[in-house]
Tab-separated table of C-alpha atoms in Angstrom:
chain	number	residue	atom	x	y	z
A	28	MET	CA	-0.009	-0.064	-0.002
A	29	GLY	CA	1.225	3.656	-0.663
A	30	PHE	CA	2.057	6.342	1.859
A	31	ALA	CA	0.374	9.717	1.792
A	32	THR	CA	1.853	12.876	3.229
A	33	LEU	CA	-0.455	14.372	5.605
A	34	PHE	CA	-0.364	18.241	6.023
A	35	LEU	CA	-1.951	19.455	9.126
A	36	LYS	CA	-3.429	22.990	9.132
A	37	PRO	CA	-2.985	24.743	12.471
A	38	VAL	CA	-6.181	25.048	14.281
A	39	GLU	CA	-6.881	28.613	15.458
A	40	THR	CA	-8.123	28.663	18.858
A	41	ARG	CA	-9.003	31.355	21.479
A	42	HIS	CA	-5.615	30.598	23.231
A	43	ASN	CA	-3.643	30.951	20.000
A	44	ARG	CA	-5.344	34.281	19.175
A	45	ALA	CA	-4.569	35.569	22.721
A	46	ALA	CA	-0.948	34.530	22.402
A	47	LEU	CA	-0.555	36.161	19.025
A	48	PHE	CA	-2.208	39.324	20.264
A	49	PHE	CA	0.111	39.391	23.294
A	50	CYS	CA	3.224	38.997	21.131
A	51	PHE	CA	1.927	41.796	18.844
A	52	LYS	CA	1.429	44.124	21.862
A	53	GLU	CA	4.845	43.158	23.275
A	54	GLU	CA	6.559	43.961	19.902
A	55	LEU	CA	4.677	47.211	19.682
A	56	TYR	CA	5.696	48.186	23.259
A	57	GLU	CA	9.421	47.387	22.462
A	58	LYS	CA	9.191	49.650	19.382
A	59	ARG	CA	7.570	52.527	21.304
A	60	THR	CA	10.072	52.168	24.205
A	61	SER	CA	12.972	52.290	21.670
A	62	HIS	CA	11.435	55.434	20.021
A	63	ILE	CA	11.055	57.104	23.477
A	64	ALA	CA	14.692	56.203	24.416
A	65	HIS	CA	15.819	57.753	21.104
A	66	ARG	CA	13.911	60.907	21.675
A	67	THR	CA	15.155	61.101	25.342
A	68	SER	CA	18.685	60.845	24.073
A	69	HIS	CA	18.029	63.518	21.516
A	70	ILE	CA	16.527	65.804	24.181
A	71	ALA	CA	19.521	65.131	26.511
A	72	HIS	CA	21.780	66.037	23.576
A	73	ARG	CA	19.996	69.306	22.948
A	74	THR	CA	19.827	70.006	26.716
A	75	SER	CA	23.611	69.683	26.881
A	76	HIS	CA	23.913	72.449	24.209
A	77	PHE	CA	21.562	74.596	26.218
A	78	ALA	CA	23.601	73.937	29.401
A	79	LEU	CA	26.779	74.840	27.521
A	80	ALA	CA	25.196	78.022	26.239
A	81	ALA	CA	23.933	78.915	29.658
A	82	SER	CA	27.425	78.236	31.127
A	83	ALA	CA	28.952	80.477	28.414
A	84	LEU	CA	26.541	83.282	29.316
A	85	LEU	CA	27.186	82.814	33.046
A	86	LEU	CA	30.946	82.904	32.481
A	87	ALA	CA	30.531	86.071	30.242
A	88	GLY	CA	28.492	87.619	32.991
A	89	ILE	CA	30.961	86.736	35.686
A	90	THR	CA	33.882	88.007	33.551
A	91	ALA	CA	32.021	91.202	32.602
A	92	ALA	CA	31.481	91.924	36.294
A	93	HIS	CA	35.317	92.653	36.565
A	94	ALA	CA	37.074	93.063	33.188
A	95	GLN	CA	35.814	96.039	31.212
A	96	THR	CA	36.345	97.519	27.708
A	97	LEU	CA	36.713	101.051	26.441
A	98	SER	CA	35.106	100.099	23.181
A	99	CYS	CA	34.478	101.700	19.727
A	100	VAL	CA	31.832	99.122	18.838
A	101	GLY	CA	29.025	101.124	17.190
A	102	VAL	CA	30.931	104.462	17.622
A	103	PRO	CA	31.617	106.304	14.349
A	104	ALA	CA	35.032	107.692	13.512
A	105	GLY	CA	35.546	110.971	15.525
A	106	GLY	CA	32.750	109.843	17.989
A	107	THR	CA	33.204	109.731	21.692
A	108	THR	CA	33.379	106.643	23.854
A	109	THR	CA	33.333	106.438	27.598
A	110	LEU	CA	33.767	103.891	30.430
A	111	GLU	CA	33.095	104.039	34.090
A	112	VAL	CA	35.345	102.007	36.403
A	113	LYS	CA	34.435	101.828	40.102
A	114	THR	CA	36.498	100.593	43.153
A	115	GLY	CA	34.914	97.383	44.569
A	116	PRO	CA	35.137	93.644	44.141
A	117	GLY	CA	38.024	92.506	41.847
A	118	TRP	CA	40.474	95.234	42.935
A	119	LYS	CA	43.785	94.356	44.406
A	120	PHE	CA	46.122	96.030	46.940
A	121	PHE	CA	49.864	96.069	47.513
A	122	ASP	CA	51.258	96.427	51.120
A	123	GLY	CA	54.329	98.617	51.078
A	124	ALA	CA	55.899	101.775	49.657
A	125	ALA	CA	57.495	100.129	46.646
A	126	PRO	CA	54.719	98.343	44.594
A	127	THR	CA	55.713	95.956	41.856
A	128	ALA	CA	54.282	96.115	38.289
A	129	ASP	CA	53.083	92.524	38.179
A	130	VAL	CA	49.689	92.800	39.541
A	131	ASN	CA	49.160	89.009	39.217
A	132	GLY	CA	52.390	88.255	41.046
A	133	THR	CA	53.810	88.257	44.571
A	134	GLY	CA	52.865	91.084	46.885
A	135	TRP	CA	49.457	91.808	45.230
A	136	ALA	CA	46.323	90.386	46.887
A	137	ALA	CA	42.680	90.788	46.732
A	138	ALA	CA	41.541	94.024	48.496
A	139	ARG	CA	38.622	94.075	50.900
A	140	ALA	CA	35.686	95.659	49.233
A	141	SER	CA	32.937	97.136	51.463
A	142	ASN	CA	29.795	99.123	50.905
A	143	CYS	CA	29.560	99.410	54.742
A	144	THR	CA	26.392	97.327	55.155
A	145	GLY	CA	28.032	94.282	56.704
A	146	THR	CA	30.334	93.506	59.480
A	147	PRO	CA	32.745	94.655	60.863
A	148	ALA	CA	31.207	98.054	60.849
A	149	CYS	CA	32.798	100.820	58.797
A	150	HIS	CA	34.102	104.040	60.258
A	151	PRO	CA	31.318	106.630	60.270
A	152	ALA	CA	33.397	108.844	57.941
A	153	TRP	CA	33.371	105.962	55.320
A	154	VAL	CA	29.605	105.681	55.585
A	155	THR	CA	29.283	109.381	54.916
A	156	ALA	CA	31.488	109.213	51.994
A	157	LEU	CA	29.552	106.513	50.291
A	158	SER	CA	26.391	108.703	50.323
A	159	ALA	CA	28.073	111.279	47.995
A	160	ALA	CA	26.232	111.775	44.648
A	161	GLY	CA	27.767	110.413	41.531
A	162	LEU	CA	29.768	107.365	42.932
A	163	ASN	CA	27.213	105.042	41.201
A	164	GLY	CA	27.808	102.125	43.478
A	165	ALA	CA	31.601	102.452	44.071
A	166	GLN	CA	32.810	100.670	47.204
A	167	TRP	CA	35.679	101.242	49.584
A	168	VAL	CA	38.722	99.048	48.911
A	169	ALA	CA	41.113	98.439	51.867
A	170	PRO	CA	43.834	96.110	52.858
A	171	ALA	CA	43.192	92.553	54.066
A	172	PRO	CA	43.597	91.583	56.763
A	173	ILE	CA	41.764	94.543	58.261
A	174	SER	CA	44.474	95.643	60.771
A	175	GLY	CA	48.232	96.068	60.740
A	176	THR	CA	51.206	98.414	61.031
A	177	THR	CA	51.814	99.413	57.467
A	178	ARG	CA	51.269	103.037	56.289
A	179	ASP	CA	51.689	102.768	52.489
A	180	PHE	CA	49.304	100.981	50.160
A	181	SER	CA	48.686	100.708	46.383
A	182	TYR	CA	45.559	99.724	44.638
A	183	ALA	CA	44.975	98.271	41.124
A	184	SER	CA	41.765	97.839	39.142
A	185	PRO	CA	40.745	94.674	37.209
A	186	ALA	CA	41.911	94.581	33.646
A	187	ILE	CA	40.558	97.207	31.351
A	188	ASN	CA	40.732	96.491	27.706
A	189	VAL	CA	41.243	99.510	25.450
A	190	ASP	CA	39.881	98.940	21.895
A	191	SER	CA	42.401	99.242	19.063
A	192	ASN	CA	40.340	101.971	17.461
A	193	VAL	CA	40.547	104.234	20.546
A	194	ASN	CA	42.520	107.360	19.799
A	195	LEU	CA	44.951	107.240	22.703
A	196	ALA	CA	46.020	110.889	22.127
A	197	THR	CA	42.487	111.980	23.238
A	198	LEU	CA	42.167	109.643	26.319
A	199	SER	CA	41.423	111.525	29.574
A	200	MET	CA	40.238	110.388	32.974
A	201	GLN	CA	38.097	112.056	35.636
A	202	VAL	CA	38.251	110.667	39.183
A	203	LEU	CA	35.590	111.221	41.867
A	204	GLY	CA	37.154	109.866	44.991
A	205	ALA	CA	37.914	109.764	48.731
A	206	ALA	CA	41.263	108.742	50.162
A	207	ASP	CA	41.891	107.742	53.676
A	208	ASN	CA	44.171	109.528	54.368
A	209	VAL	CA	46.625	110.821	51.766
A	210	TYR	CA	46.563	110.308	47.999
A	211	LEU	CA	50.206	110.077	46.591
A	212	SER	CA	50.134	108.978	42.939
A	213	THR	CA	48.089	108.051	39.854
A	214	GLY	CA	49.256	105.581	37.250
A	215	VAL	CA	48.582	102.787	34.885
A	216	ILE	CA	50.097	99.257	34.627
A	217	ASN	CA	50.375	97.631	31.117
A	218	GLY	CA	52.715	96.264	28.529
A	219	SER	CA	54.628	92.973	28.272
A	220	PRO	CA	56.290	92.534	30.645
A	221	LEU	CA	53.950	94.599	32.822
A	222	THR	CA	55.290	98.125	33.618
A	223	LEU	CA	54.049	100.548	36.191
A	224	ASN	CA	53.743	104.073	35.039
A	225	GLN	CA	52.833	106.676	37.638
A	226	ASP	CA	52.841	110.513	37.917
A	227	GLY	CA	54.051	110.687	41.533
A	228	ALA	CA	51.693	113.678	42.027
A	229	THR	CA	49.526	114.130	45.243
A	230	GLN	CA	45.873	114.890	44.856
A	231	THR	CA	43.156	116.094	47.178
A	232	PHE	CA	40.384	113.533	47.723
A	233	PRO	CA	38.640	114.454	50.986
A	234	ILE	CA	37.127	111.597	53.092
A	235	LEU	CA	33.793	113.110	54.046
A	236	THR	CA	33.102	114.854	50.760
A	237	PRO	CA	34.666	112.968	47.792
A	238	GLY	CA	36.424	115.313	45.391
A	239	THR	CA	37.002	115.413	41.639
A	240	ASN	CA	40.306	115.560	39.808
A	241	THR	CA	40.811	115.345	36.045
A	242	PHE	CA	43.833	113.857	34.279
A	243	ALA	CA	44.058	115.421	30.889
A	244	ALA	CA	44.796	113.802	27.558
A	245	GLY	CA	48.395	114.202	26.564
A	246	ALA	CA	49.684	114.510	30.157
A	247	ALA	CA	50.952	111.867	32.636
A	248	PRO	CA	49.817	109.261	33.378
A	249	MET	CA	47.325	109.273	30.413
A	250	THR	CA	50.286	109.271	27.887
A	251	SER	CA	51.195	105.760	29.220
A	252	TRP	CA	47.922	104.094	28.365
A	253	GLN	CA	48.049	101.466	25.638
A	254	HIS	CA	45.683	99.508	23.436
A	255	GLY	CA	44.898	96.219	24.994
A	256	VAL	CA	45.065	95.433	28.680
A	257	ASN	CA	45.581	98.208	31.286
A	258	TYR	CA	45.230	98.382	35.094
A	259	ILE	CA	44.351	101.704	36.844
A	260	PHE	CA	46.813	102.370	39.717
A	261	ALA	CA	46.384	104.487	42.796
A	262	ARG	CA	48.825	104.871	45.739
A	263	THR	CA	47.804	106.112	49.156
A	264	GLN	CA	49.157	106.571	52.650
A	265	ASN	CA	47.655	106.188	56.056
A	266	ALA	CA	48.141	109.101	58.539
A	267	ASP	CA	48.498	106.772	61.471
A	268	PRO	CA	51.308	104.320	62.120
A	269	THR	CA	48.718	101.454	62.414
A	270	PHE	CA	45.379	100.773	60.766
A	271	ASP	CA	42.194	99.143	61.806
A	272	PHE	CA	39.095	98.813	59.527
A	273	THR	CA	36.604	100.224	62.029
A	274	THR	CA	38.466	102.549	64.325
A	275	SER	CA	41.468	103.872	62.253
A	276	PRO	CA	40.854	102.683	58.628
A	277	THR	CA	42.786	103.272	55.471
A	278	GLY	CA	41.463	102.804	51.934
A	279	TRP	CA	40.428	104.215	48.663
A	280	LEU	CA	36.951	104.973	47.182
A	281	ALA	CA	36.499	106.135	43.602
A	282	LYS	CA	34.584	106.319	40.341
A	283	TYR	CA	36.816	106.713	37.236
A	284	THR	CA	35.388	108.027	34.021
A	285	LEU	CA	37.562	107.262	30.886
A	286	THR	CA	36.788	109.378	27.780
A	287	ALA	CA	38.257	109.229	24.275
A	288	THR	CA	37.391	109.507	20.583
A	289	CYS	CA	37.409	106.627	18.108
A	290	THR	CA	39.474	106.505	14.882
A	291	ALA	CA	37.050	104.048	13.285
A	292	THR	CA	33.992	101.905	14.190
A	293	THR	CA	34.762	98.499	15.654
A	294	ALA	CA	32.743	95.650	14.139
A	295	VAL	CA	30.710	93.483	16.555
A	296	PRO	CA	32.626	90.244	16.978
A	297	ALA	CA	30.876	87.311	15.199
A	298	VAL	CA	30.014	84.207	17.206
A	299	PRO	CA	32.092	81.235	15.983
A	300	ALA	CA	30.080	78.496	14.234
A	301	ASN	CA	31.013	75.862	16.738
A	302	HIS	CA	30.278	78.035	19.760
A	303	PRO	CA	27.394	76.683	21.957
A	304	LEU	CA	25.475	79.994	21.438
A	305	ALA	CA	25.522	79.394	17.557
A	306	LEU	CA	24.201	75.821	17.766
């Protein structure tokens, strides 16, 4: 007798349908999970760009709080540019009668900046000086620690960048300030290596009523300013053989106004294509 091949057709049952439906749902779930994971990764990637951009803006903000620029951006040739520089956080001091030129080197340290709202309390004369009109938020800068036996101190501003289109021959500086006690010299530190240029001329800056002195273009120390990085320099002397922040303080309070004309308009710097802010 012959043999016949028997083909059996799968019989669809309720259990088979349930199993097939379960497998279909499981596959769909896996696909959706994979899609969500991909989108999450994409969002995380974009978030990292936003984080970088935010960090860049924060860093720019922090930097701008100290470093400043006398700029010709948007100023036509022959137009005037001005910059206000105020004593406060970021200023440095030198303890001694012979300050060095390297403001980032040995001997220079962060000055104590005070608006006389915290502790220890300021001398009453300092509080009065801060109320003078026109200081625009300038703070006292003083030696740190807050007491000692030195009489001579120097102070230097954070870096000030002078635009290459600033006409240095027209650069002048007006200073509204109060010195405790004697103001000995005005200058600028710049160059490579850094060089201290000072006029060695005493000025009157009363403690209780801040006074104004103008340093004209074409005269010392303005003739020593350069394009690029500059640091304003001031030298003072305490009238007493010792100093104490509250009872017998020594320090410097000032608002500087730099004014010059521009030889040409400086273009706004472009953001590099690979910078986070451009992505």
